Coordinates of C-alpha atoms and ligand atoms in Angstrom, one line a residue:
M1 CA 0.0 0.0 0.0
K2 CA 2.6 2.4 1.1
V3 CA 4.7 1.9 -2.0
N4 CA 1.7 2.3 -4.3
Q5 CA 0.7 5.6 -2.7
S6 CA 4.2 7.0 -3.1
Y7 CA 4.2 5.9 -6.7
S8 CA 0.9 7.6 -7.4
L9 CA 2.1 10.7 -5.7
L10 CA 5.2 10.8 -7.9
G11 CA 3.0 10.2 -10.9
A12 CA 0.9 13.2 -9.9
I13 CA 3.9 15.4 -9.6
V14 CA 5.2 14.4 -13.1
I15 CA 1.8 14.9 -14.7
S16 CA 1.3 18.4 -13.1
G17 CA 4.8 19.3 -14.2
V18 CA 4.1 18.3 -17.8
M19 CA 0.7 20.1 -17.7
G20 CA 2.5 23.3 -16.6
L21 CA 4.6 23.2 -19.7
T22 CA 1.8 22.3 -22.1
P23 CA 1.0 25.8 -23.4
L24 CA 4.7 26.3 -24.2
L25 CA 4.9 23.1 -26.1
A26 CA 1.7 23.4 -28.0
S27 CA 2.5 26.7 -29.6
A28 CA 0.9 26.0 -33.0
D29 CA -2.8 26.4 -32.4
E30 CA -3.8 28.2 -29.3
V31 CA -3.8 31.5 -27.5
N32 CA -3.9 31.9 -23.7
V33 CA -5.7 34.9 -22.3
Y34 CA -5.6 36.3 -18.7
S35 CA -8.7 38.4 -18.3
Y36 CA -10.2 40.8 -15.8
R37 CA -13.3 40.8 -18.0
K38 CA -16.0 38.3 -17.3
P39 CA -16.1 35.2 -19.5
K40 CA -19.6 35.9 -20.7
L41 CA -18.4 39.1 -22.3
I42 CA -15.5 37.7 -24.2
D43 CA -16.1 34.0 -24.7
P44 CA -18.5 34.4 -27.7
M45 CA -15.9 36.4 -29.5
F46 CA -13.2 33.8 -28.8
A47 CA -15.6 31.1 -30.0
E48 CA -16.1 32.9 -33.3
F49 CA -12.4 33.4 -33.7
T50 CA -11.8 29.7 -33.2
K51 CA -14.5 28.9 -35.7
Q52 CA -12.8 31.0 -38.3
T53 CA -9.2 30.2 -37.7
G54 CA -9.0 26.8 -35.9
I55 CA -7.0 28.6 -33.2
K56 CA -8.2 27.6 -29.7
V57 CA -8.5 30.3 -27.0
N58 CA -8.0 29.4 -23.4
S59 CA -9.0 32.2 -21.0
V60 CA -8.4 32.5 -17.3
F61 CA -10.7 35.0 -15.4
A62 CA -9.2 36.7 -12.4
K63 CA -10.7 39.4 -10.2
K64 CA -7.3 40.7 -9.1
G65 CA -3.6 39.8 -8.9
M66 CA -2.8 39.6 -12.6
I67 CA 0.4 41.6 -12.3
E68 CA 1.6 39.4 -9.4
R69 CA 0.8 36.3 -11.3
L70 CA 2.6 37.4 -14.5
Q71 CA 5.6 38.5 -12.4
S72 CA 5.8 35.2 -10.6
E73 CA 5.4 33.1 -13.7
G74 CA 8.1 35.2 -15.5
V75 CA 9.4 33.7 -18.8
N76 CA 7.4 30.5 -18.2
S77 CA 4.1 32.3 -18.2
P78 CA 1.6 30.6 -20.5
A79 CA -0.2 34.0 -21.0
D80 CA -0.2 35.6 -24.4
L81 CA -2.7 38.3 -23.9
V82 CA -4.2 40.3 -21.1
F83 CA -7.6 41.7 -21.1
T84 CA -8.7 44.4 -18.8
V85 CA -10.6 47.7 -18.3
D86 CA -9.3 51.2 -17.7
I87 CA -6.2 52.9 -18.8
G88 CA -4.9 52.6 -15.2
R89 CA -4.8 48.9 -15.3
L90 CA -3.4 48.7 -18.8
S91 CA -0.6 51.2 -18.0
D92 CA 0.2 49.4 -14.7
I93 CA 0.8 46.2 -16.6
K94 CA 3.0 48.0 -19.2
N95 CA 4.9 49.9 -16.5
A96 CA 5.6 46.6 -14.7
G97 CA 7.5 45.5 -17.8
L98 CA 5.0 42.7 -18.6
T99 CA 4.0 43.7 -22.1
Q100 CA 5.7 43.9 -25.5
S101 CA 5.4 46.4 -28.2
I102 CA 3.7 45.3 -31.5
S103 CA 2.9 47.2 -34.6
S104 CA 0.2 46.1 -37.0
K105 CA -1.3 48.1 -39.8
R106 CA -4.7 46.8 -38.7
F107 CA -4.4 48.5 -35.3
S108 CA -3.2 51.8 -36.7
N109 CA -6.1 51.8 -39.2
D110 CA -8.8 50.6 -36.8
I111 CA -7.9 52.1 -33.5
P112 CA -7.6 55.9 -33.1
D113 CA -4.2 57.1 -31.9
H114 CA -5.5 58.4 -28.6
Y115 CA -6.9 55.0 -27.7
R116 CA -3.7 53.0 -28.0
D117 CA -0.2 53.2 -26.5
P118 CA 2.1 55.3 -28.8
K119 CA 4.7 52.5 -28.5
G120 CA 2.2 49.7 -29.2
H121 CA 2.1 48.1 -25.7
W122 CA -1.7 48.3 -25.2
F123 CA -4.7 48.9 -27.4
G124 CA -8.2 50.0 -26.6
L125 CA -11.0 47.9 -27.9
T126 CA -14.1 49.5 -26.5
T127 CA -14.7 53.0 -25.1
R128 CA -16.7 54.2 -22.1
A129 CA -17.9 57.8 -21.5
R130 CA -17.7 59.2 -18.0
I131 CA -21.1 61.0 -18.0
I132 CA -22.9 63.2 -15.6
V133 CA -26.3 62.1 -14.5
A134 CA -28.8 64.5 -12.8
S135 CA -32.1 64.1 -11.1
T136 CA -35.0 64.4 -13.5
E137 CA -37.0 66.1 -10.7
R138 CA -34.5 68.4 -9.1
V139 CA -32.1 69.4 -11.9
K140 CA -33.4 71.4 -14.9
P141 CA -32.0 70.4 -18.3
G142 CA -29.0 72.6 -19.1
E143 CA -28.3 73.4 -15.5
I144 CA -25.1 71.3 -15.5
M145 CA -23.1 70.9 -18.7
S146 CA -19.4 70.3 -17.8
Y147 CA -17.0 68.6 -15.4
E148 CA -16.0 72.2 -14.4
D149 CA -19.6 72.8 -13.3
L150 CA -19.3 70.1 -10.7
A151 CA -17.1 72.4 -8.7
D152 CA -19.6 75.3 -8.8
P153 CA -20.6 76.1 -5.2
K154 CA -24.3 76.1 -6.4
W155 CA -24.1 72.3 -6.1
K156 CA -23.0 72.3 -2.5
G157 CA -24.2 69.2 -0.7
R158 CA -25.8 67.8 -3.9
I159 CA -23.2 65.6 -5.7
C160 CA -22.4 61.9 -5.1
T161 CA -19.3 60.1 -6.5
R162 CA -17.4 56.9 -5.7
S163 CA -13.9 57.0 -4.2
G164 CA -11.6 59.7 -5.6
K165 CA -9.0 57.0 -5.8
H166 CA -11.0 54.5 -7.9
P167 CA -9.4 54.2 -11.4
Y168 CA -12.5 55.8 -13.1
M169 CA -12.2 58.9 -10.9
V170 CA -8.4 59.0 -11.1
A171 CA -8.6 59.0 -14.9
L172 CA -11.1 61.9 -14.9
T173 CA -8.8 63.9 -12.5
A174 CA -5.8 63.0 -14.7
S175 CA -7.6 64.5 -17.7
M176 CA -8.4 67.6 -15.7
I177 CA -4.7 67.9 -14.9
A178 CA -3.9 67.7 -18.6
H179 CA -6.5 70.4 -19.5
H180 CA -6.1 72.8 -16.6
G181 CA -2.6 72.1 -15.2
E182 CA -2.0 70.8 -11.7
A183 CA -3.0 73.8 -9.8
G184 CA -6.2 74.2 -11.8
A185 CA -7.2 70.6 -11.4
K186 CA -6.5 70.7 -7.7
T187 CA -8.8 73.7 -7.3
W188 CA -11.4 71.8 -9.3
L189 CA -11.1 68.6 -7.2
A190 CA -11.3 70.5 -4.0
G191 CA -14.4 72.3 -5.3
L192 CA -16.0 69.0 -6.2
K193 CA -15.1 67.6 -2.8
N194 CA -16.8 70.6 -1.2
N195 CA -20.0 69.9 -3.1
L196 CA -20.3 66.2 -2.1
A197 CA -23.5 65.2 -0.3
R198 CA -21.8 62.4 1.5
K199 CA -18.4 60.7 1.9
P200 CA -17.5 58.9 -1.3
Q201 CA -18.7 55.3 -1.2
G202 CA -20.1 52.5 -3.3
N203 CA -19.8 51.9 -7.0
D204 CA -21.1 54.0 -9.9
R205 CA -24.6 52.5 -9.7
A206 CA -24.8 53.3 -6.0
Q207 CA -24.6 57.0 -6.9
V208 CA -27.6 56.7 -9.1
K209 CA -29.5 54.9 -6.4
A210 CA -28.7 57.8 -4.1
I211 CA -30.2 60.2 -6.6
K212 CA -33.3 58.1 -6.7
E213 CA -33.5 58.1 -2.9
G214 CA -33.0 61.9 -2.7
E215 CA -29.6 61.8 -1.1
C216 CA -28.0 63.8 -3.9
D217 CA -29.0 65.4 -7.2
V218 CA -26.0 64.9 -9.5
A219 CA -23.5 62.0 -10.0
V220 CA -20.6 61.0 -12.2
I221 CA -20.8 57.5 -13.7
N222 CA -19.6 55.4 -16.7
H223 CA -22.3 55.4 -19.4
Y224 CA -22.7 51.6 -19.7
Y225 CA -24.1 51.4 -16.1
M226 CA -27.3 53.0 -17.5
A227 CA -27.7 50.0 -19.7
K228 CA -27.0 47.6 -16.9
M229 CA -29.5 49.3 -14.6
L230 CA -32.2 49.2 -17.2
K231 CA -31.7 45.4 -17.5
D232 CA -32.2 44.9 -13.7
P233 CA -35.8 45.2 -12.5
E234 CA -34.7 46.5 -9.1
Q235 CA -32.5 49.1 -10.7
V236 CA -34.8 50.4 -13.5
P237 CA -36.3 53.1 -11.2
W238 CA -32.8 54.3 -10.4
A239 CA -31.9 54.7 -14.0
Q240 CA -35.3 56.3 -14.7
S241 CA -34.7 58.9 -12.0
V242 CA -31.9 60.6 -13.9
N243 CA -31.1 62.4 -17.2
V244 CA -27.9 61.6 -19.0
I245 CA -25.5 64.4 -19.8
F246 CA -22.5 64.1 -22.0
P247 CA -20.2 66.8 -20.5
N248 CA -18.3 69.5 -22.2
Q249 CA -20.0 69.3 -25.6
S250 CA -19.4 73.0 -26.3
G251 CA -15.7 72.5 -25.6
R252 CA -13.2 69.7 -25.6
G253 CA -15.8 66.8 -25.3
T254 CA -16.6 64.1 -22.9
H255 CA -13.8 62.2 -21.0
M256 CA -13.4 58.7 -22.3
N257 CA -11.7 55.6 -21.1
V258 CA -11.2 52.1 -22.6
S259 CA -11.3 48.4 -22.1
G260 CA -8.3 47.0 -23.8
M261 CA -5.7 44.3 -24.5
A262 CA -2.0 43.9 -24.4
L263 CA 0.5 41.2 -25.7
T264 CA 2.5 39.8 -22.8
K265 CA 6.3 40.2 -22.8
H266 CA 6.9 36.4 -23.0
A267 CA 3.9 35.4 -25.1
P268 CA 4.6 31.8 -26.2
N269 CA 2.0 32.0 -29.1
K270 CA 2.8 35.5 -30.3
A271 CA 1.7 35.1 -34.0
D272 CA -1.7 33.6 -33.1
A273 CA -2.2 36.1 -30.3
I274 CA -1.7 39.0 -32.8
K275 CA -4.3 37.3 -35.0
L276 CA -6.8 37.3 -32.1
M277 CA -6.0 40.9 -31.4
E278 CA -6.6 41.8 -35.0
F279 CA -9.9 39.9 -35.0
L280 CA -11.1 41.9 -32.0
A281 CA -10.3 45.2 -33.7
S282 CA -12.0 44.1 -36.9
D283 CA -15.6 45.0 -37.8
Q284 CA -16.9 41.7 -36.8
G285 CA -15.0 41.6 -33.5
Q286 CA -16.0 45.1 -32.7
K287 CA -19.7 44.4 -33.4
M288 CA -19.7 41.4 -31.1
Y289 CA -17.8 43.1 -28.3
V290 CA -20.0 46.2 -28.0
K291 CA -23.2 44.3 -28.4
K292 CA -22.4 42.3 -25.3
N293 CA -21.4 45.1 -22.9
G294 CA -23.0 48.4 -23.9
E295 CA -19.7 50.1 -24.5
Y296 CA -18.8 52.1 -27.6
P297 CA -16.6 50.6 -30.4
V298 CA -13.2 52.1 -30.8
K299 CA -13.5 51.7 -34.5
A300 CA -15.5 54.1 -36.5
G301 CA -18.6 53.0 -38.5
I302 CA -19.7 50.2 -36.2
P303 CA -23.4 50.5 -35.4
W304 CA -24.6 51.6 -32.0
N305 CA -27.2 49.9 -29.9
D306 CA -30.7 51.5 -29.4
L307 CA -29.9 53.1 -26.0
Q308 CA -26.8 54.7 -27.5
K309 CA -28.7 55.9 -30.5
S310 CA -31.4 57.4 -28.2
W311 CA -28.7 59.5 -26.5
G312 CA -27.3 60.5 -29.8
K313 CA -23.9 61.4 -31.1
F314 CA -21.6 63.3 -28.8
K315 CA -18.1 64.9 -28.9
E316 CA -15.4 62.8 -27.4
D317 CA -12.4 64.3 -25.7
N318 CA -9.4 63.3 -27.9
L319 CA -6.9 63.6 -25.2
S320 CA -4.5 60.7 -25.5
L321 CA -5.0 58.0 -22.8
A322 CA -1.2 57.8 -22.7
V323 CA -1.2 61.3 -21.2
I324 CA -3.9 60.3 -18.7
A325 CA -1.8 57.4 -17.8
D326 CA 1.2 59.7 -17.1
N327 CA -1.0 61.9 -14.9
R328 CA -2.5 59.2 -12.8
A329 CA 0.1 59.2 -10.0
T330 CA -0.4 63.0 -9.5
A331 CA -4.2 62.5 -9.6
I332 CA -4.1 59.9 -6.8
R333 CA -1.9 62.2 -4.7
M334 CA -4.3 65.0 -5.4
A335 CA -7.2 63.0 -4.1
D336 CA -5.3 62.7 -0.8
Q337 CA -4.2 66.4 -0.8
V338 CA -7.8 67.6 -1.0
G339 CA -9.0 64.9 1.4
Y340 CA -11.5 63.7 -1.2
N341 CA -12.4 60.5 0.6
N342 CA -12.5 61.9 4.1
Ligands
FE1 FE1 -17.2 49.4 -14.7

């Protein structure tokens, strides 16, 4: 008995060792994806890609710890591609030295310059607008039109936002730094902080709920949460209690962010991974991606969904996300300096 047990233990070790190497050996027909995006969002696109090319896509979903995992796996990492949301997370992965630069005509044709890394380390695939929502009952149309308005003392005690250090708020502050300089952005953020109805808390949807419940009149959220709330019976009344405002339409346009992808530094299946990246930037990939998640396509000419059509066309801020990435550290410090979350 004892001997058998130790044999089977040894067998298990050998098998797991071989399995760990499998992705490196089988480099012909598969791509391995580490994803912060939920499988239901991305799996249908991967399935279509496999159908067309015969290249299998294996995806691992993680809620956090992608950087640590890639770092600890090092050159032996099976990961070819990473999928995530927000310029903050994309640039963190790049800055940790975990990505590699690629150039592809496809990307330069399909993805606008400001939605991809100038050196080709990350690429936006879908965009999200950081919109203002305002109570249909307590805020008149036209009363609030810009991010700058959020700092107007007339809104004192009437605005709700999530944490000033959440990546979505950090990117917005980083864009304000780019447009107004550090001092100007700090004055703005302190003004916004002064207008908060409550200590920053909850996610974007929780701010809309607070408007519905009368706790505040104005909030800042990513646009796709409107679609998500309208699909959830409990949240429909929250969504219906607000008007959607695309800020800064008479000036630079609305602050945008992306979900995106990056090729890992040690990608064992580089050629196939680039094929998958190109598929996702193609008309078909873009159509499938935005249909699933309510975000906007990065590529021009892809049809919008009905809700997006109902809001109409809007002007996007063309500020490069690379500039926003560079201003993030200052933006996080600024949130502390003005005591945003206190
Ligand atoms: Fe989100």
